[in-house]
PDB file of C-alpha atoms and ligand atoms in Angstrom:
ATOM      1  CA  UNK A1201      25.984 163.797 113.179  1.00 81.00           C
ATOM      2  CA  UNK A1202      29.274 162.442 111.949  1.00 96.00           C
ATOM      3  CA  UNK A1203      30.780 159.448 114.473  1.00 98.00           C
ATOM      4  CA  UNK A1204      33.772 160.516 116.392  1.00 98.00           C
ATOM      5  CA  UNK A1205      37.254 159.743 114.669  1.00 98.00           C
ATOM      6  CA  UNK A1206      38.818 156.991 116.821  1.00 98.00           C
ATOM      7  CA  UNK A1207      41.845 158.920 117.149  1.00 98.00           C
ATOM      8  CA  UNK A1208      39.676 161.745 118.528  1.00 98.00           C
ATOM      9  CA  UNK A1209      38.516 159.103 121.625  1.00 98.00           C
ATOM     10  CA  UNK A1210      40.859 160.222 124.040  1.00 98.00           C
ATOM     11  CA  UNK A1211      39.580 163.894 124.047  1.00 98.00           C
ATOM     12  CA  UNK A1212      35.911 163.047 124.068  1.00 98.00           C
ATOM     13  CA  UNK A1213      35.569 164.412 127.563  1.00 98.00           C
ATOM     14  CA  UNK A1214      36.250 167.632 126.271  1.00 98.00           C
ATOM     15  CA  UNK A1215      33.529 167.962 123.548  1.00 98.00           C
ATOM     16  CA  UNK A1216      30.762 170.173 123.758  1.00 98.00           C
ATOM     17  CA  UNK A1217      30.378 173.817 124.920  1.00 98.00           C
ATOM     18  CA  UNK A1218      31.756 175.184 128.398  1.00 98.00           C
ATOM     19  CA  UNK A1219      30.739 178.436 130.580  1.00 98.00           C
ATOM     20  CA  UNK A1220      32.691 180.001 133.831  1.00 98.00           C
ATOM     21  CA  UNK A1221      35.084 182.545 135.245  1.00 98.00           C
ATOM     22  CA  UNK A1222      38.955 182.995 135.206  1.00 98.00           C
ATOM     23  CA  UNK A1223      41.482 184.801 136.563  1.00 98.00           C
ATOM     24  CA  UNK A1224      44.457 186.588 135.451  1.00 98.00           C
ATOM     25  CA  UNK A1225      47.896 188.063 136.206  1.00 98.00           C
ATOM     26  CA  UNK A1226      51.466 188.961 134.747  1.00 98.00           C
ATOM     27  CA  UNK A1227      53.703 191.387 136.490  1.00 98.00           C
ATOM     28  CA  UNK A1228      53.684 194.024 133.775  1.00 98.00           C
ATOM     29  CA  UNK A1229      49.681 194.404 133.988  1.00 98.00           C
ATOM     30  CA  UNK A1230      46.673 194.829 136.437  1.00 97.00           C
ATOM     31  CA  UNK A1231      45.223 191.700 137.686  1.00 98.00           C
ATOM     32  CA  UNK A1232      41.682 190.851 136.149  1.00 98.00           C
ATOM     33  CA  UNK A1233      38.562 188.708 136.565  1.00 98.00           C
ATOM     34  CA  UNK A1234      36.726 187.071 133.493  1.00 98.00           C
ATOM     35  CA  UNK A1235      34.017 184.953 131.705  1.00 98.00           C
ATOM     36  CA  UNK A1236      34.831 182.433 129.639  1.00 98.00           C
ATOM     37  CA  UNK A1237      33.079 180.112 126.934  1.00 98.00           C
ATOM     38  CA  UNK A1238      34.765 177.608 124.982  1.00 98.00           C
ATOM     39  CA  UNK A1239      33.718 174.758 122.697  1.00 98.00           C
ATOM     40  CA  UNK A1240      35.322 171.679 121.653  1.00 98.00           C
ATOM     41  CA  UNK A1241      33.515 170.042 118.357  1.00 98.00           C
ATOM     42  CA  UNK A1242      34.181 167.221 115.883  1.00 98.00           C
ATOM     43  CA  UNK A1243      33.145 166.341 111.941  1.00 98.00           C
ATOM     44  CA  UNK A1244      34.255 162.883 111.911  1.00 98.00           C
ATOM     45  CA  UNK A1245      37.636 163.647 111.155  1.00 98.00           C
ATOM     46  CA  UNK A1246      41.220 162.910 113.012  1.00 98.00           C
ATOM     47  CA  UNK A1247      40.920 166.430 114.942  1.00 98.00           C
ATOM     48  CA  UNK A1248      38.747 168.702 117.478  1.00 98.00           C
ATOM     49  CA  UNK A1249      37.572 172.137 116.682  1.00 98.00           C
ATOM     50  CA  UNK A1250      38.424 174.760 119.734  1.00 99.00           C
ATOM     51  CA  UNK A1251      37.048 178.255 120.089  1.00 98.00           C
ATOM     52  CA  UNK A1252      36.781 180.269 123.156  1.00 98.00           C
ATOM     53  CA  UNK A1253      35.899 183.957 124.081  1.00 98.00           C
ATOM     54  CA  UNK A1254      36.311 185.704 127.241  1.00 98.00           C
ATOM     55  CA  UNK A1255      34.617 189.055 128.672  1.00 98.00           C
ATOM     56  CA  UNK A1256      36.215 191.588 131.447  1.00 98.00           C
ATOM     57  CA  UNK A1257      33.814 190.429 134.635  1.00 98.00           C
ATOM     58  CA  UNK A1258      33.087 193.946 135.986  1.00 96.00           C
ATOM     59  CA  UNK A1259      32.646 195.665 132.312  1.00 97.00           C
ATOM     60  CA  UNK A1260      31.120 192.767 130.386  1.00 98.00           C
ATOM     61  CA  UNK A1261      33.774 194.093 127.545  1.00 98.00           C
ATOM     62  CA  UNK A1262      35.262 191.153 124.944  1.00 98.00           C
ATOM     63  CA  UNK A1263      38.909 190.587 126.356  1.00 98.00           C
ATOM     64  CA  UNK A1264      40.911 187.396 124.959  1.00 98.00           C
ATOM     65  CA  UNK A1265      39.596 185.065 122.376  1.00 98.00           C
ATOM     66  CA  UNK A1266      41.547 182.129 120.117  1.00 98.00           C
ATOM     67  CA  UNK A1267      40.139 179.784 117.492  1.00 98.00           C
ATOM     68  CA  UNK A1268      42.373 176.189 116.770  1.00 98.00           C
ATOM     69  CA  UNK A1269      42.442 172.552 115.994  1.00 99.00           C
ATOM     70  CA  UNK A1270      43.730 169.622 118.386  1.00 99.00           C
ATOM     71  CA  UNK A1271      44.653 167.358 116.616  1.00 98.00           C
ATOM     72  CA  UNK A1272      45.635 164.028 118.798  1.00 98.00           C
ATOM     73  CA  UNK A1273      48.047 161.462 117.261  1.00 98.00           C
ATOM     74  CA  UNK A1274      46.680 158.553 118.175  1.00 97.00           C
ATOM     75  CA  UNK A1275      49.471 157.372 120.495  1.00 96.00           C
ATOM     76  CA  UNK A1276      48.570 160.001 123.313  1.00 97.00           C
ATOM     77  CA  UNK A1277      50.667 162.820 121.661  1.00 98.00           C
ATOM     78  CA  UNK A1278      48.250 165.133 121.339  1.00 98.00           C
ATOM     79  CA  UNK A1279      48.909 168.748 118.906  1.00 98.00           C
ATOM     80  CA  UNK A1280      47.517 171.874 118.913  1.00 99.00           C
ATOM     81  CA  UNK A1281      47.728 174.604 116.114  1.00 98.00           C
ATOM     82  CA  UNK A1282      46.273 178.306 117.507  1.00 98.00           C
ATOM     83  CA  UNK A1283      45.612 181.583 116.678  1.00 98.00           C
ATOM     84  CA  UNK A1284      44.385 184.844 118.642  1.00 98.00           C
ATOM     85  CA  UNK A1285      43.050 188.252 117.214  1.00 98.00           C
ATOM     86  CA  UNK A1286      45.837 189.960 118.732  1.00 98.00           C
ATOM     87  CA  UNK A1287      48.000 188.527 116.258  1.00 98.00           C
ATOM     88  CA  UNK A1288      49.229 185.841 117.741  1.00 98.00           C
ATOM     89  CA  UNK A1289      49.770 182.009 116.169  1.00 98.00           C
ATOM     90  CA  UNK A1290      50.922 179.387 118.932  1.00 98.00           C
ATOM     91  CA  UNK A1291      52.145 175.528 117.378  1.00 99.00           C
ATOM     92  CA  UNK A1292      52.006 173.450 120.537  1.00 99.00           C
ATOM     93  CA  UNK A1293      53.089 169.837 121.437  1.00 98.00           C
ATOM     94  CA  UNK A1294      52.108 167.671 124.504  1.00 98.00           C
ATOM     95  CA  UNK A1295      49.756 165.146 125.547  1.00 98.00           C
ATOM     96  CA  UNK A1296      46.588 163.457 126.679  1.00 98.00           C
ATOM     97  CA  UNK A1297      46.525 160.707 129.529  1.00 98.00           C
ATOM     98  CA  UNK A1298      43.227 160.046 131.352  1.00 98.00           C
ATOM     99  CA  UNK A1299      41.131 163.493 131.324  1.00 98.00           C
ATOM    100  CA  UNK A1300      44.583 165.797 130.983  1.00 98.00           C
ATOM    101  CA  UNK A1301      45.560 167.715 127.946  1.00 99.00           C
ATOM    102  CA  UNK A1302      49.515 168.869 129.000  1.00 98.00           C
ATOM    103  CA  UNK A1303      50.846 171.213 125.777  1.00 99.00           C
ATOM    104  CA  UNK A1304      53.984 173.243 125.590  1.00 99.00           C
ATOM    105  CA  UNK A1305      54.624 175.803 122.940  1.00 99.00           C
ATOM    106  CA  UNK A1306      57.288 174.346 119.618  1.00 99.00           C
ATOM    107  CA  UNK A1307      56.836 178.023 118.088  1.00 98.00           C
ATOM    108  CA  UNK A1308      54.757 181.185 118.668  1.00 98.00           C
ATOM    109  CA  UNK A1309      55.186 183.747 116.202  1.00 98.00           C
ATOM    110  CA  UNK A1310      53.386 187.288 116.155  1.00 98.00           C
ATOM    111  CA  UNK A1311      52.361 189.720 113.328  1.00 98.00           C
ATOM    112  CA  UNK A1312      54.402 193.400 113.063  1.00 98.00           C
ATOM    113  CA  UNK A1313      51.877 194.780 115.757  1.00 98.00           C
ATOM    114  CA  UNK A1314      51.802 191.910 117.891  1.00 98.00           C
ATOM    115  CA  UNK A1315      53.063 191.823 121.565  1.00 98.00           C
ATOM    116  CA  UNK A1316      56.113 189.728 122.031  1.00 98.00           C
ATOM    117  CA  UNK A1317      55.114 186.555 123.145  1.00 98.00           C
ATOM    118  CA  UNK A1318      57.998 183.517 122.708  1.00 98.00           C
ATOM    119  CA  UNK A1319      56.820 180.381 124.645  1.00 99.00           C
ATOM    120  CA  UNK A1320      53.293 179.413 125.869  1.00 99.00           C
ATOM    121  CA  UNK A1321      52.433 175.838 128.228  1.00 99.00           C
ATOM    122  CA  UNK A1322      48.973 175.116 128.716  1.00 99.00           C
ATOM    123  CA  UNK A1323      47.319 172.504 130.553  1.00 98.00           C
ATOM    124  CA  UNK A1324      42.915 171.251 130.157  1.00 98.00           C
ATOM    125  CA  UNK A1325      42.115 168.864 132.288  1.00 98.00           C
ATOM    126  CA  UNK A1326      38.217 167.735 133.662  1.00 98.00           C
ATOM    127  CA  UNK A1327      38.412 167.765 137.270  1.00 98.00           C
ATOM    128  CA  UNK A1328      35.167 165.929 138.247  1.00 97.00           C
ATOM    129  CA  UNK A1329      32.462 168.341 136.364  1.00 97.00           C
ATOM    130  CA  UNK A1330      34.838 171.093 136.603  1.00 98.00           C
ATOM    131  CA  UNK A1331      37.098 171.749 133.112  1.00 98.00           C
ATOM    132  CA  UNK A1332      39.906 173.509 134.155  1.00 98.00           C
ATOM    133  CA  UNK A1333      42.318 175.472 132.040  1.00 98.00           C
ATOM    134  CA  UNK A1334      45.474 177.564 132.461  1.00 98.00           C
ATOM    135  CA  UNK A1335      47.766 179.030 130.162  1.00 99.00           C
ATOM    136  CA  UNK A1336      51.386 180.253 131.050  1.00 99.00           C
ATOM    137  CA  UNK A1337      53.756 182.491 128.864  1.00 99.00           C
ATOM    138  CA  UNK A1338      57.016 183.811 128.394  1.00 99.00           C
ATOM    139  CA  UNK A1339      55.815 187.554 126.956  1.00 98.00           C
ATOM    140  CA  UNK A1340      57.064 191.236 126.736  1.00 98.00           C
ATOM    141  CA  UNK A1341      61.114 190.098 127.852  1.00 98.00           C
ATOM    142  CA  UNK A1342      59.738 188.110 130.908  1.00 98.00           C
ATOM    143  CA  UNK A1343      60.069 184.396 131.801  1.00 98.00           C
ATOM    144  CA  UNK A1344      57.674 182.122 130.991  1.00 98.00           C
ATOM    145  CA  UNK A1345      55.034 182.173 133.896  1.00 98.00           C
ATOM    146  CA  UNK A1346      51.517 182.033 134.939  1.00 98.00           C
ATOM    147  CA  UNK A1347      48.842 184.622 132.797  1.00 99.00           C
ATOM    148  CA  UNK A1348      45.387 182.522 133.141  1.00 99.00           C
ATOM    149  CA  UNK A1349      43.377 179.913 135.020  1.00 98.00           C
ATOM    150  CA  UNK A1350      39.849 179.233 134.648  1.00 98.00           C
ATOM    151  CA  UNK A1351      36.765 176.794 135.631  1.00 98.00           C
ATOM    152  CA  UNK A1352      34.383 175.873 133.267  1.00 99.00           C
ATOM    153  CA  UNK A1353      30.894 173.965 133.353  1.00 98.00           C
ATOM    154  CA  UNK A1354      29.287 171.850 130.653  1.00 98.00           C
ATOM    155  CA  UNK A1355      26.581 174.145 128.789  1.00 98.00           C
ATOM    156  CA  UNK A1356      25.698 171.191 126.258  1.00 95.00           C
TER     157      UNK A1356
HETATM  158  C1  HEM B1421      41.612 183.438 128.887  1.00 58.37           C
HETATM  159  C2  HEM B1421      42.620 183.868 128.187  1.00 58.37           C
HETATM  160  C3  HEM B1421      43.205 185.243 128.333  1.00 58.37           C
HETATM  161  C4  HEM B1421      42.671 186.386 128.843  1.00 58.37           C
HETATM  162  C5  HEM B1421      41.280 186.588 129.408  1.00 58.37           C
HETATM  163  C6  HEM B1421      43.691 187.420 128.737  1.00 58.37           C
HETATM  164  C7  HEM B1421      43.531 188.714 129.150  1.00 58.37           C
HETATM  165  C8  HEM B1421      44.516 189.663 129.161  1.00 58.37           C
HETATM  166  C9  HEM B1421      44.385 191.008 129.679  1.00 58.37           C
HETATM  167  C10 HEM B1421      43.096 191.606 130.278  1.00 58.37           C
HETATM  168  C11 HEM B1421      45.559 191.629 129.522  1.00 58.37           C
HETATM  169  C12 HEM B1421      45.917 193.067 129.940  1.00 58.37           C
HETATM  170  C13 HEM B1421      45.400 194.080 129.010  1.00 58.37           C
HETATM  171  C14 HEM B1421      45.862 193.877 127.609  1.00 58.37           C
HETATM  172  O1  HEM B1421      47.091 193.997 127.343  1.00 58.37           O
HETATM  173  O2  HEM B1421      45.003 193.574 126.766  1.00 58.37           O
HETATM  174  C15 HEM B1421      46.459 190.689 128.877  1.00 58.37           C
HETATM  175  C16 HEM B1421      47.737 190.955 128.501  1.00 58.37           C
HETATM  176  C17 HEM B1421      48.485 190.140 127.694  1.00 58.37           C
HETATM  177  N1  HEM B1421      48.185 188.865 127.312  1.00 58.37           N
HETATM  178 FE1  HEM B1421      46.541 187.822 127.831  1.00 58.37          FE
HETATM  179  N2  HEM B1421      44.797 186.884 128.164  1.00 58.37           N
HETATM  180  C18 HEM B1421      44.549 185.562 127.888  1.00 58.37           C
HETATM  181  C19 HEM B1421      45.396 184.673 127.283  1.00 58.37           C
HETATM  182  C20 HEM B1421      46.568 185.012 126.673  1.00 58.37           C
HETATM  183  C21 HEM B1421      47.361 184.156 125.852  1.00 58.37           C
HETATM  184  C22 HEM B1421      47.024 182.700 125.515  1.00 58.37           C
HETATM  185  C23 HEM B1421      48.441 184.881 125.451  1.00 58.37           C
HETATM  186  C24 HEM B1421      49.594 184.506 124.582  1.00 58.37           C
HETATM  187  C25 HEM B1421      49.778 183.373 124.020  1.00 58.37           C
HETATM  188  C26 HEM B1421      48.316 186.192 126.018  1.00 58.37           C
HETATM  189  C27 HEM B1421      49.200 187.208 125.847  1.00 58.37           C
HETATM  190  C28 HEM B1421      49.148 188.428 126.474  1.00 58.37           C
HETATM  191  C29 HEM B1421      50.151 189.471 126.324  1.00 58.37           C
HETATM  192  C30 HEM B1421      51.404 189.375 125.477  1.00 58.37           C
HETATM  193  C31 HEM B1421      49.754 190.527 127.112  1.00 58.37           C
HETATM  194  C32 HEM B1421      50.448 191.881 127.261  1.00 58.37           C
HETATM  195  C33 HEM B1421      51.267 191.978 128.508  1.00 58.37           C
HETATM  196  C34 HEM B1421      51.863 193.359 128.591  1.00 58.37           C
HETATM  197  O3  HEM B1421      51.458 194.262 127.865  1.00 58.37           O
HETATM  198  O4  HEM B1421      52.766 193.547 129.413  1.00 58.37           O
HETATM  199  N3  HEM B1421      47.180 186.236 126.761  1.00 58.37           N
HETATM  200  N4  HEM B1421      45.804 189.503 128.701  1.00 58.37           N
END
């Protein structure tokens, strides 16, 4: 296995592969429960590998799911480049400091089907051997606001 890019050190606490249950709301839908799994890998080179998937928690049925890269700076700016099957691409900007990952959207942009979606802020952070992780947007005409929060525990 390749050693860890030193620029990657600050995000260490985040690699490996992650299992729990979120919860989410917006005031133009019903409320919902979920599973989540997400993974954070390296190659050796200056950025981490992100995937997660989630599943409705009553039906078991695939809901959300995005694939990116962080890609820290070295100087605790921290970026993050996105996408999401519903045709969504999110270029965010933020942070690490201790075991925190703070990002705020510098563009979203959506294919012809998408759903409107302008701004996105989402925050990672390991709370003891919880990983926590919540995403707010500013979607469909509203403000930007709260959509998702999660828990996670360490799989591997
Ligand atoms: C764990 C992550 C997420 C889960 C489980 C999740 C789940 C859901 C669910 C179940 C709905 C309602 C049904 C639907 O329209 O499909 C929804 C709506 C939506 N979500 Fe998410 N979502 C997540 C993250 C995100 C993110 C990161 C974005 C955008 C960057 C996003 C954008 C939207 C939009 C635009 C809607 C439509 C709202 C409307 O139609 O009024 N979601 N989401």
């Amino acid at each position: 296995m390749a050693e860890l890019h030193p620029v990657c050190a600050p995000l260490a606490f985040l690699l490996g592969t992650w299992q729990g249950t979120g919860a989410g709301i917006y005031p133009t839908i019903e409320d919902f429960s979920y599973i989540e799994e997400a993974s954070f890998a390296h190659v050796g080179k200056p950025f981490v590998a992100y995937g997660q998937k989630t599943r409705d928690a009553d039906t078991g049925l695939p809901l959300h799911a995005e694939a990116g890269y962080l890609r820290p700076q070295g100087d605790g700016r921290v970026e993050l480049v996105l996408v999401q099957p519903s045709g969504i691409v999110e270029l965010l900007e933020g942070t690490v400091e201790g075991s925190t990952v703070q990002l705020a959207s510098t563009a979203v942009l959506g294919t012809a089907s998408a759903k409107p979606v302008t701004a996105t802020e989402r925050r990672i952070w390991l709370d003891g051997d919880v990983l926590r992780s919540s995403v707010a947007m500013a979607a469909v005409g509203r403000e930007l606001q709260h959509h998702v929060v999660s828990e996670m525990y360490r799989l591997s």
